[in-house]
GROMACS .gro file of C-alpha atoms in nm:
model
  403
    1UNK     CA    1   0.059   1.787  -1.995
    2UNK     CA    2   0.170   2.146  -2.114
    3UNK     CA    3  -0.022   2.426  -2.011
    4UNK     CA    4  -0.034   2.813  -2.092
    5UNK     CA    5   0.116   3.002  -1.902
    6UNK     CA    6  -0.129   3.297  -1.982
    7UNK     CA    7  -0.420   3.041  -1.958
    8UNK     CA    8  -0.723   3.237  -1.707
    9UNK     CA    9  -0.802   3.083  -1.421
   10UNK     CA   10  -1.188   3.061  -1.498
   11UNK     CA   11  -1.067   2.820  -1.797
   12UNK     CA   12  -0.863   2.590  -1.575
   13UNK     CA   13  -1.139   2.578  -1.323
   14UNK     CA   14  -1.401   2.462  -1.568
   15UNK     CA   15  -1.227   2.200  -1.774
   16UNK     CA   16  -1.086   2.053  -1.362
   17UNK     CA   17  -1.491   2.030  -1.347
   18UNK     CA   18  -1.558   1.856  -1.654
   19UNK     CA   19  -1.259   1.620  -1.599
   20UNK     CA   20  -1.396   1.538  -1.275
   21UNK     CA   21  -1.748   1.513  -1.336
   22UNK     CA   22  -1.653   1.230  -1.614
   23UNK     CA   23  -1.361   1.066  -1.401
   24UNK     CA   24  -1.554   0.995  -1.078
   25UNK     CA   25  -1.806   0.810  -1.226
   26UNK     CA   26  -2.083   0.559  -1.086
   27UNK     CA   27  -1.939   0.213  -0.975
   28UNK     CA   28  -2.152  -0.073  -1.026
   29UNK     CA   29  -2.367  -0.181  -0.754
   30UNK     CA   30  -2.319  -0.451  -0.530
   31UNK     CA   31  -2.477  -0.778  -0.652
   32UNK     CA   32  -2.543  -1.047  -0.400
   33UNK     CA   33  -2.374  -1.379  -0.374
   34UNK     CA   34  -2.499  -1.731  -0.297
   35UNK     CA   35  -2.232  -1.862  -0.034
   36UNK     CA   36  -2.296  -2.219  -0.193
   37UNK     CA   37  -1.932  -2.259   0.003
   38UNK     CA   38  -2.049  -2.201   0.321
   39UNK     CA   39  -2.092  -2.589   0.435
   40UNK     CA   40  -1.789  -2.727   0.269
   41UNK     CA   41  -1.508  -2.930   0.408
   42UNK     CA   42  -1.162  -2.731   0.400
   43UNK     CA   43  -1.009  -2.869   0.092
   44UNK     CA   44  -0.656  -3.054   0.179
   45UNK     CA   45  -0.427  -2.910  -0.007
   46UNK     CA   46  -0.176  -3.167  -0.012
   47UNK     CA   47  -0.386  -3.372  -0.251
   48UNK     CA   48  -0.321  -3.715  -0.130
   49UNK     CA   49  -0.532  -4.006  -0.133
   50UNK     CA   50  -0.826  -3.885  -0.337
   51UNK     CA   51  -0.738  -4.132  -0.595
   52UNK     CA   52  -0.693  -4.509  -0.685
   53UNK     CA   53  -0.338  -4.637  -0.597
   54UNK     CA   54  -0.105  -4.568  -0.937
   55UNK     CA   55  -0.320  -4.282  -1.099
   56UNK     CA   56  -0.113  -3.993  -1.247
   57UNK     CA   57   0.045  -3.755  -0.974
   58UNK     CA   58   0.155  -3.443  -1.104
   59UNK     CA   59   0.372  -3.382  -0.798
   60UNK     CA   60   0.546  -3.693  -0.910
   61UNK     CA   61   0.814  -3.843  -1.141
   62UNK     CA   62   1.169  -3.706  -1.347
   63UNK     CA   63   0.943  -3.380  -1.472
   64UNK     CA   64   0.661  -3.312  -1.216
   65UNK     CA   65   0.396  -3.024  -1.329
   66UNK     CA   66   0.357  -2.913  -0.935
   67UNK     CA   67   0.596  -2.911  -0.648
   68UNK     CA   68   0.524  -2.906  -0.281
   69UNK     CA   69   0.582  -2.630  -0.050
   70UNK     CA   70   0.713  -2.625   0.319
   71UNK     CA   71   0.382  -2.716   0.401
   72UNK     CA   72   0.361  -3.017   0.184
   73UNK     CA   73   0.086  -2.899  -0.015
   74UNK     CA   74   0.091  -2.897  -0.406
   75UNK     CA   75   0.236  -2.592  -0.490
   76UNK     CA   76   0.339  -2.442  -0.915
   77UNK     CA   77   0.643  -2.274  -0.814
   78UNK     CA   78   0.517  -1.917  -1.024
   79UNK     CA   79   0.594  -1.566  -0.827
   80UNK     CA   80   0.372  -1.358  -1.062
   81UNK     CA   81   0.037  -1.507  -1.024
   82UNK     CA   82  -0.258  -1.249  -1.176
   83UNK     CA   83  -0.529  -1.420  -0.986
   84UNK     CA   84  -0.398  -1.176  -0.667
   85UNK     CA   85  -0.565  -0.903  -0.878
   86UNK     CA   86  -0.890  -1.063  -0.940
   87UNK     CA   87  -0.933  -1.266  -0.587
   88UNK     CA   88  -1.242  -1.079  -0.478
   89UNK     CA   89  -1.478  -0.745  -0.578
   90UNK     CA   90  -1.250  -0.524  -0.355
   91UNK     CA   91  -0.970  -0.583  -0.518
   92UNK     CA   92  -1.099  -0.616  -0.853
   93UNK     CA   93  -1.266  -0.300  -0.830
   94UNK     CA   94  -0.910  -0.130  -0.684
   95UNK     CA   95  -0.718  -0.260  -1.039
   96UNK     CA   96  -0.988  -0.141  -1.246
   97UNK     CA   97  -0.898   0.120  -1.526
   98UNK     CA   98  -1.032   0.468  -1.593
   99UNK     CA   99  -1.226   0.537  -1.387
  100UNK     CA  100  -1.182   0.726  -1.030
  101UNK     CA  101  -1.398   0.572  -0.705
  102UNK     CA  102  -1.320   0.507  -0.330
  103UNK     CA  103  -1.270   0.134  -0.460
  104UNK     CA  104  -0.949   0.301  -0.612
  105UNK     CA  105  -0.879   0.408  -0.259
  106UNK     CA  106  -0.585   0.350  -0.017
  107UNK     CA  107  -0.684   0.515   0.320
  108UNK     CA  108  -0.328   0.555   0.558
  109UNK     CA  109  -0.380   0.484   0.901
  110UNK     CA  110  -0.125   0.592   1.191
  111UNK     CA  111  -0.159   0.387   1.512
  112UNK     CA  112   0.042   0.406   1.843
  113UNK     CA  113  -0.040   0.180   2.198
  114UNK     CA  114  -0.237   0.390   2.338
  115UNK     CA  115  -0.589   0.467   2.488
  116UNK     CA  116  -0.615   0.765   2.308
  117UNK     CA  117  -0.576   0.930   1.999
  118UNK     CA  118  -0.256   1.267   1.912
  119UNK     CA  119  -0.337   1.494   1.648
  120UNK     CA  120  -0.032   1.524   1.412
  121UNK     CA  121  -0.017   1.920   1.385
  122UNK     CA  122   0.202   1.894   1.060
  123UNK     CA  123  -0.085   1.701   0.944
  124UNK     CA  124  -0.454   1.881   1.026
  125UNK     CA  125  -0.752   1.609   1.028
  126UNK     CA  126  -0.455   1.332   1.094
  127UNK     CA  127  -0.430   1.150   1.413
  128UNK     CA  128  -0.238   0.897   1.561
  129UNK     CA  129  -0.483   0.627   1.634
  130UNK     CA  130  -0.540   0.411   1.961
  131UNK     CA  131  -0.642   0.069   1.786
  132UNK     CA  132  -1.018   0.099   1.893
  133UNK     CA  133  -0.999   0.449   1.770
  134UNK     CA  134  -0.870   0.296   1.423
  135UNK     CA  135  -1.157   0.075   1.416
  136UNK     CA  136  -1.357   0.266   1.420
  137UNK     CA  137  -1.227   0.461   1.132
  138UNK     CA  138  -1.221   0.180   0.924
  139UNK     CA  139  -1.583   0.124   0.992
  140UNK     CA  140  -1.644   0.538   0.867
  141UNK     CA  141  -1.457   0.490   0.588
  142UNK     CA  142  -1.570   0.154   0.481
  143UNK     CA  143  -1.905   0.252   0.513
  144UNK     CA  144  -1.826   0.534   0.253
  145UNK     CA  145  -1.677   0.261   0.014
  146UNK     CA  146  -1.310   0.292   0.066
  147UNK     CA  147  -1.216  -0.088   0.142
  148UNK     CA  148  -0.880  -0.068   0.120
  149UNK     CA  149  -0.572   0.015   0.437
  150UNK     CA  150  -0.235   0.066   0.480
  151UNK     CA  151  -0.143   0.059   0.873
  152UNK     CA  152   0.174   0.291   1.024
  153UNK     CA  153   0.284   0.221   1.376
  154UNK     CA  154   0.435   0.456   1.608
  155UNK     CA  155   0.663   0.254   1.806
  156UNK     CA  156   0.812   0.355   2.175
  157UNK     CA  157   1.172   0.388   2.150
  158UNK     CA  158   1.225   0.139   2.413
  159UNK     CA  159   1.096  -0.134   2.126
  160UNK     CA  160   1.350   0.011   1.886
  161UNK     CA  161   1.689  -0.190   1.766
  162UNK     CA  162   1.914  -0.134   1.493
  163UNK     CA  163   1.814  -0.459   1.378
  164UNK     CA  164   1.470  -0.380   1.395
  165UNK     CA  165   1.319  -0.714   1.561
  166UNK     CA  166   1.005  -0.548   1.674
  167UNK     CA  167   0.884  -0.560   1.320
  168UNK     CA  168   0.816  -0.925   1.314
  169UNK     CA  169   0.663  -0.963   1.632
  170UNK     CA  170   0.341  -1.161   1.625
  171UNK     CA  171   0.210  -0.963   1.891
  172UNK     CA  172   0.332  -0.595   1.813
  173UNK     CA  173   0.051  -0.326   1.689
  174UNK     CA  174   0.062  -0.400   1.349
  175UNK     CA  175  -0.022  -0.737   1.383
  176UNK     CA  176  -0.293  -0.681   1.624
  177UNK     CA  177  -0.459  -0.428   1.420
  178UNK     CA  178  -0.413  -0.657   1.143
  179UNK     CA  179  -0.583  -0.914   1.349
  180UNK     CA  180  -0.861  -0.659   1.496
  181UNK     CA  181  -0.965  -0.511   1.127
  182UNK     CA  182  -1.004  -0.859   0.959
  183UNK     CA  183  -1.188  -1.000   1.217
  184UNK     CA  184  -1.467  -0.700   1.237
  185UNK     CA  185  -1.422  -0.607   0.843
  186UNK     CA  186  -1.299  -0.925   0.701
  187UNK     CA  187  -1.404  -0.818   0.298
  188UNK     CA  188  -1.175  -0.515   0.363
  189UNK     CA  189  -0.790  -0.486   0.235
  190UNK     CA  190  -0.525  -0.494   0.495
  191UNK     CA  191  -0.207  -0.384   0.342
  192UNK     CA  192   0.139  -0.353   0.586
  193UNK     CA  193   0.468  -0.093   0.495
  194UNK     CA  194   0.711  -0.365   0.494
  195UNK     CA  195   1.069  -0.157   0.603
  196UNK     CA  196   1.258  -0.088   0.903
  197UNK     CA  197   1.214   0.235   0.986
  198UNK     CA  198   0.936   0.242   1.280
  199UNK     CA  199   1.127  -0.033   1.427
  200UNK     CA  200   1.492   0.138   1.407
  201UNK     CA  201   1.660   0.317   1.687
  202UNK     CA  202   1.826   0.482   1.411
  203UNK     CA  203   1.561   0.597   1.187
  204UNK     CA  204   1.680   0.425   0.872
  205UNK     CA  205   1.497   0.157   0.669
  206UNK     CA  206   1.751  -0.082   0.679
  207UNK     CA  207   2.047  -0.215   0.950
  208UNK     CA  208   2.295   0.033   1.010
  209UNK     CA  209   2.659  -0.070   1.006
  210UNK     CA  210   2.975   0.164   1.003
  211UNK     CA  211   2.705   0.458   0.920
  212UNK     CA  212   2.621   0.272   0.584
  213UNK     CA  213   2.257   0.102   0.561
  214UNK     CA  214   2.339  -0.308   0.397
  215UNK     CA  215   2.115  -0.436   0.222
  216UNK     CA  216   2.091  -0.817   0.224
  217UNK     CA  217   2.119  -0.848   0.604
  218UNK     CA  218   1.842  -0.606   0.627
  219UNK     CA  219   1.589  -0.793   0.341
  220UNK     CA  220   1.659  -1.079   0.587
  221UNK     CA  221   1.499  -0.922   0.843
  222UNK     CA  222   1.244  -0.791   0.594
  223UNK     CA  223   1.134  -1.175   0.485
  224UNK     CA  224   1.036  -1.242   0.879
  225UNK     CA  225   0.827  -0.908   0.872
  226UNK     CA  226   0.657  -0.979   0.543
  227UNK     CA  227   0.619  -1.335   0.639
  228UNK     CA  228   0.498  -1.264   1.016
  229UNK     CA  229   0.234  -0.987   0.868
  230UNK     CA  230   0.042  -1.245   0.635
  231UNK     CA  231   0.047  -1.480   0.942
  232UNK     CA  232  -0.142  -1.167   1.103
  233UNK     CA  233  -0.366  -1.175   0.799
  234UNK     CA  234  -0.218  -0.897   0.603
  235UNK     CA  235  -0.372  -0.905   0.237
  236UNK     CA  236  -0.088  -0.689   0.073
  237UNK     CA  237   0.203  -0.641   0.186
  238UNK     CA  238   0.406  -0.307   0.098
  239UNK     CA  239   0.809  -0.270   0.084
  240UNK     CA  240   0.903   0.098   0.109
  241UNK     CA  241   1.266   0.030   0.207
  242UNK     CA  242   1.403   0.071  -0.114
  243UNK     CA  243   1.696  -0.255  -0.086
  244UNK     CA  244   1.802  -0.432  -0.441
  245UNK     CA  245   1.638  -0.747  -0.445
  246UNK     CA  246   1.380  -0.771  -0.198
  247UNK     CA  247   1.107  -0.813  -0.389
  248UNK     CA  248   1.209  -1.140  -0.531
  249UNK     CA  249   1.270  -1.273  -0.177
  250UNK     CA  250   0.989  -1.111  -0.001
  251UNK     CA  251   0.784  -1.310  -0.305
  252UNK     CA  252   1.007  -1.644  -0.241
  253UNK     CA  253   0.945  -1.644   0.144
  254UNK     CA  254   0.543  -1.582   0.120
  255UNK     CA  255   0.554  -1.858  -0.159
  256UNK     CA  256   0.764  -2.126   0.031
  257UNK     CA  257   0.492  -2.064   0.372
  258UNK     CA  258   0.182  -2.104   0.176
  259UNK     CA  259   0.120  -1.724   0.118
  260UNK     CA  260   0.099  -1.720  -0.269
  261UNK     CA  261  -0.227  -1.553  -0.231
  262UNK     CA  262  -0.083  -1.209  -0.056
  263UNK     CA  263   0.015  -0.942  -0.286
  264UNK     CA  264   0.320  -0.743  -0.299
  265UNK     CA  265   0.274  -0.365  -0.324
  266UNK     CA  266   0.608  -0.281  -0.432
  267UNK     CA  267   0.759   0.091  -0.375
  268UNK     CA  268   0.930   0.048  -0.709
  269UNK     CA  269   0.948   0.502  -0.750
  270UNK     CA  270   1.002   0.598  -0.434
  271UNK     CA  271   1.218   0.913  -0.442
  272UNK     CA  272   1.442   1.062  -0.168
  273UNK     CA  273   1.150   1.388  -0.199
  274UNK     CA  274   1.210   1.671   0.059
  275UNK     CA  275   0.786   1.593   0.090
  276UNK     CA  276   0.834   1.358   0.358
  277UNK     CA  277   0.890   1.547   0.698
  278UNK     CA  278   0.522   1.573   0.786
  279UNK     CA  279   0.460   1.150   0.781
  280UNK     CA  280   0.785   1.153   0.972
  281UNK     CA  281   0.663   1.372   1.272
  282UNK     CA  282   0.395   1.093   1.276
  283UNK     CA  283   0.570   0.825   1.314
  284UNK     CA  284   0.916   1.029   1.483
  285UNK     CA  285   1.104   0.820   1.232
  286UNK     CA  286   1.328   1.116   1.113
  287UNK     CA  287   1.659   0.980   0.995
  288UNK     CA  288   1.942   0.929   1.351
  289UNK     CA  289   2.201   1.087   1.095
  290UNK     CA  290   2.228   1.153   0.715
  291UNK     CA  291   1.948   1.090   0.469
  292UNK     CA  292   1.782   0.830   0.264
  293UNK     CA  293   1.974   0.913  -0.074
  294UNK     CA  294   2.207   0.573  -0.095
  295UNK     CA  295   1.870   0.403  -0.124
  296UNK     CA  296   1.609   0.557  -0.274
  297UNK     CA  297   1.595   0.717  -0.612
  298UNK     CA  298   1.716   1.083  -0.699
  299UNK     CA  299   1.450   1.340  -0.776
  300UNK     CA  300   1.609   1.449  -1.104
  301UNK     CA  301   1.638   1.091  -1.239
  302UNK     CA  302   1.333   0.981  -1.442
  303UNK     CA  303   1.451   0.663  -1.664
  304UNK     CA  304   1.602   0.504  -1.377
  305UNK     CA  305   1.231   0.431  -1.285
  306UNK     CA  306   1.180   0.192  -1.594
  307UNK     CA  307   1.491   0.013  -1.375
  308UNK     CA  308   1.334  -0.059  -1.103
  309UNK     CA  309   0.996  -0.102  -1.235
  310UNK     CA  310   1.163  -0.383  -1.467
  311UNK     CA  311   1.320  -0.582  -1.176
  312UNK     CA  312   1.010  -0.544  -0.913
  313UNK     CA  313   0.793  -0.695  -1.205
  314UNK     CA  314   1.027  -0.928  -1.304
  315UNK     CA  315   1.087  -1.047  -0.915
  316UNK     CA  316   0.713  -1.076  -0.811
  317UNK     CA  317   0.546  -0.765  -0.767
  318UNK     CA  318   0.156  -0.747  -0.852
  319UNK     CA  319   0.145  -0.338  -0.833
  320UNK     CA  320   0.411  -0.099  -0.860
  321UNK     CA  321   0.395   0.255  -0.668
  322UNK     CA  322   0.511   0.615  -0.738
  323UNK     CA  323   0.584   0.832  -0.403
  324UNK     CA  324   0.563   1.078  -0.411
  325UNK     CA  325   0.265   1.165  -0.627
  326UNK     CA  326   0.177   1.477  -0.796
  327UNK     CA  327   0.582   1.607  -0.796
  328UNK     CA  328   0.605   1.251  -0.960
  329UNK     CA  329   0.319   1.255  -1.251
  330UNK     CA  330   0.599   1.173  -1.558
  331UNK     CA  331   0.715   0.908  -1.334
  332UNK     CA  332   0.375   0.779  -1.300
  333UNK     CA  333   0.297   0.791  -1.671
  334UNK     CA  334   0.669   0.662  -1.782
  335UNK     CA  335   0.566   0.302  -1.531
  336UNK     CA  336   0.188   0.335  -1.699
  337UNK     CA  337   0.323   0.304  -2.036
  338UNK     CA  338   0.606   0.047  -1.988
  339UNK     CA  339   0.398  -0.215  -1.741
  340UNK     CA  340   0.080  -0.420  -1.762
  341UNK     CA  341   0.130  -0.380  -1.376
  342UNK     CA  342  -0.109  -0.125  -1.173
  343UNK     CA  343   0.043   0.138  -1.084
  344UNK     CA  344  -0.040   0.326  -0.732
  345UNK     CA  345   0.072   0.702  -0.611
  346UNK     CA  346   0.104   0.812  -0.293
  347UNK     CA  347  -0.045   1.150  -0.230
  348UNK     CA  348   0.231   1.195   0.039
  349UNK     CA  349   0.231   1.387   0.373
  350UNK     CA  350   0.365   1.690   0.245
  351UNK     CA  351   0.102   1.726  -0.051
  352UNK     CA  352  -0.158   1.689   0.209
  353UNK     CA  353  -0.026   1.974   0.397
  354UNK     CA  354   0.015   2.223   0.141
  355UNK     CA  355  -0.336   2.178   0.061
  356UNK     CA  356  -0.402   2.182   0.421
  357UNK     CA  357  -0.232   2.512   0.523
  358UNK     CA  358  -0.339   2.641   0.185
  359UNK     CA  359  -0.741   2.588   0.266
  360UNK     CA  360  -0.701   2.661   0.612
  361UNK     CA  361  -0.592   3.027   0.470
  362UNK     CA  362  -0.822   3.061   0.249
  363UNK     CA  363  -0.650   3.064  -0.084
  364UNK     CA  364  -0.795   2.750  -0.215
  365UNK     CA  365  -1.107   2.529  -0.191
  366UNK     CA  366  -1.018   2.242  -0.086
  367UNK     CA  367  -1.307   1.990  -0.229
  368UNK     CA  368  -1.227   2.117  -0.604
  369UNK     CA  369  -0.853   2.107  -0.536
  370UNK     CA  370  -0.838   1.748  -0.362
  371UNK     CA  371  -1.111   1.597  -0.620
  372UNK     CA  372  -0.904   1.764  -0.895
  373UNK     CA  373  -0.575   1.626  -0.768
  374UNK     CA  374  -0.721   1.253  -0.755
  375UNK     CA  375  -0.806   1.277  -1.105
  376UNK     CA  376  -0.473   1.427  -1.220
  377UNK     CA  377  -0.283   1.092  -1.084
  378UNK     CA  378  -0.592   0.905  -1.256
  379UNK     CA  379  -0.565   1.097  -1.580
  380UNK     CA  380  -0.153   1.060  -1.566
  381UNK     CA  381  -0.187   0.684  -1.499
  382UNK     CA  382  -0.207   0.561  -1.172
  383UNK     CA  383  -0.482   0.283  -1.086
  384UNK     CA  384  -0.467   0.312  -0.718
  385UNK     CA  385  -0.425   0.634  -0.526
  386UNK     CA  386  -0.303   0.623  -0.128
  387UNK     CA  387  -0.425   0.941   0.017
  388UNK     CA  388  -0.502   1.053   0.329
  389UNK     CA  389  -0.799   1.228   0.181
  390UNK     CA  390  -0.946   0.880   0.125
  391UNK     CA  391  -1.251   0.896   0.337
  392UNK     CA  392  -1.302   1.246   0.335
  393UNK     CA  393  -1.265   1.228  -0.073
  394UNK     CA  394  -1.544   0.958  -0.072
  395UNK     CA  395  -1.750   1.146   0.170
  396UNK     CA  396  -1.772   1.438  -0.120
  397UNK     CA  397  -1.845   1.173  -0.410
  398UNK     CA  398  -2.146   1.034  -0.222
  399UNK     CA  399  -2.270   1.375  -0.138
  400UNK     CA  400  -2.242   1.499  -0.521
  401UNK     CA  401  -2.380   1.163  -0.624
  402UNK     CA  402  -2.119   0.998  -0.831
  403UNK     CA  403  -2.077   0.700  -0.649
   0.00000   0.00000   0.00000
């Protein structure tokens, strides 16, 4: 990825166009199913009585092939299960390679309980959404082809607690936007940020004790959220919190309720950038004191990213993420080449607003720069892109025909 320094600007310009006029190419159309399912009985999963009294049981014996979980149901006891990947078109078509389309798509979303929507001024075009406002975004954007979510709630201080209990509540926003997408868009992706932070009076992604942030008290309280989301109907779920080990039991808690079919979206890269700030005026999640650094990674440390990528693969993730993104390119390439995992980057907050207060001035166009910086984190690696360009992005594709 070496460039001239003494390279023209007309040069760069064209070969951004060629890349991107052969990485957004068409997607294949949609093909219609027969719902032969439709009539079916709901298949007990327990497997009991369906055959004659002594036939083999697989659940059974010194060295059963199956276990049961809580729910008594037949259960293989396997964290890393590839079918996640492949469960339906939307998801298939987010995982597959080379090649850049809204399926590829993670659109942010910030919601607050309100009745009305606040622009985020460190963000221009971002808004903190009122729930029907949200919906209605979903609907714009899934119209466009982007089919895939990540919710961010803006919680009152008065619902904030060091221990963070808010973030398992089955009736807080995220679960009721969980609830309200699924129901209206139910082939859509619903993924959740799985950490603390919203939820913390003081601003940390973990419980605070003696001004350190612990970490196995805190995944605790992470298993309830992770577990309480995929109640909601959550199809991914997404730890950003950065604490050693939670992977593995964020996997064993979904497992043991019956959830082996949600994904885990780990933050596996996530650096303690300066590129932040913006996403934190959204949420008003600004650290109470200190910083992140005793948690997440340190920007001048590259290898320790095989690290982490080797224990969230090894514990149960199904994708492994880069944030930030285009600060972060070697990062995303180093995970590419070391993991049969996908790999997502985060266009983060602060990206977006350089490009933001950059076009707004003038000194850049912003449909070549955004379409050029999707395929950058496509060309270095990265299968899935979150960006808060998502529907605007796919907008542009449509309208130049490549998708």
């Amino acid at each position: 990825f070496e460039f001239s320094t003494t390279m023209k600007f007309s040069a760069v310009l064209l070969a951004a166009l060629a890349t991107t006029a052969c990485a957004f190419a068409p997607g294949a159309r949609p093909v219609t199913k027969t719902a032969l399912f439709q009539n079916m009985d709901p298949v007990d999963k327990t497997m009991k009585g369906i055959d004659d009294e002594g036939a083999f049981d697989p659940t059974s014996g010194a060295n059963p092939a199956l276990t049961r979980n809580n729910n008594d149901e037949v259960w293989v006891q396997q964290r890393a299960r590839p079918r996640r990947n492949r469960k339906n078109a939307a998801m298939r078509g987010m995982v597959r390679e080379c090649i850049v389309t809204p399926n590829n798509f993670i659109y942010p979303l910030f919601i607050h309980d309100e009745d009305f929507n606040t622009e985020i001024p460190s963000m221009p075009g971002c808004e903190r959404h009122s729930l029907d406002s949200m919906l209605k975004e979903v609907g714009e954007a899934f119209e466009l082809g982007v089919k895939t979510f990540v919710l961010f709630p803006k919680v009152p201080d008065e619902l904030k607690t060091n221990l963070g209990v808010e973030a398992y509540n089955p009736e807080g926003i995220v679960h009721r936007a969980i609830r309200m997408i699924k129901e209206k868009y139910p082939d859509s992706i619903v993924c959740t940020d799985v950490a603390l932070d919203p939820y913390s009076d003081q601003g940390h992604d973990g419980i605070v004790e003696g001004g350190k942030i612990i970490n196995d008290a805190t995944i605790n309280q992470l298993c309830k959220q992770a577990v309480s989301q995929a109640r909601a109907g959550a199809d991914v779920v997404a730890p950003s919190d950065m604490m050693d080990g939670r992977v593995k039991a964020i996997r064993d808690a979904l497992d043991s309720e019956g959830f082996t079919d949600v994904s885990i979206l780990a933050y596996t890269a996530k650096y303690a950038s300066a590129y932040y700030g913006p996403f934190r005026d959204a949420l008003d999640s600004h650290p109470g004191f200190g910083d992140k650094k005793t948690y997440q990674q340190d920007p001048a440390n590259g290898r320790e990213a095989l690290i982490e990528a080797a224990l969230d693969a090894q514990e149960g993730a199904d994708m492994l993420m880069v944030k930030p993104g285009m600060p972060y390119l070697d990062v995303i390439r180093r995970l590419k080449d070391n993991s049969p995992l996908p790999i997502a980057a985060y266009h983060v907050s602060g990206e977006y607003a350089m490009i933001k207060a950059a076009c707004e001035r003038g000194w850049l166009e912003e449909k070549d720069v955004v379409l050029e910086t999707l395929t950058c984190f496509k060309r270095a690696g990265a299968d899935i892109i979150l960006t808060y360009y998502a529907k605007q992005a796919a907008q542009w594709i449509k309208d130049d025909g490549l998708y």
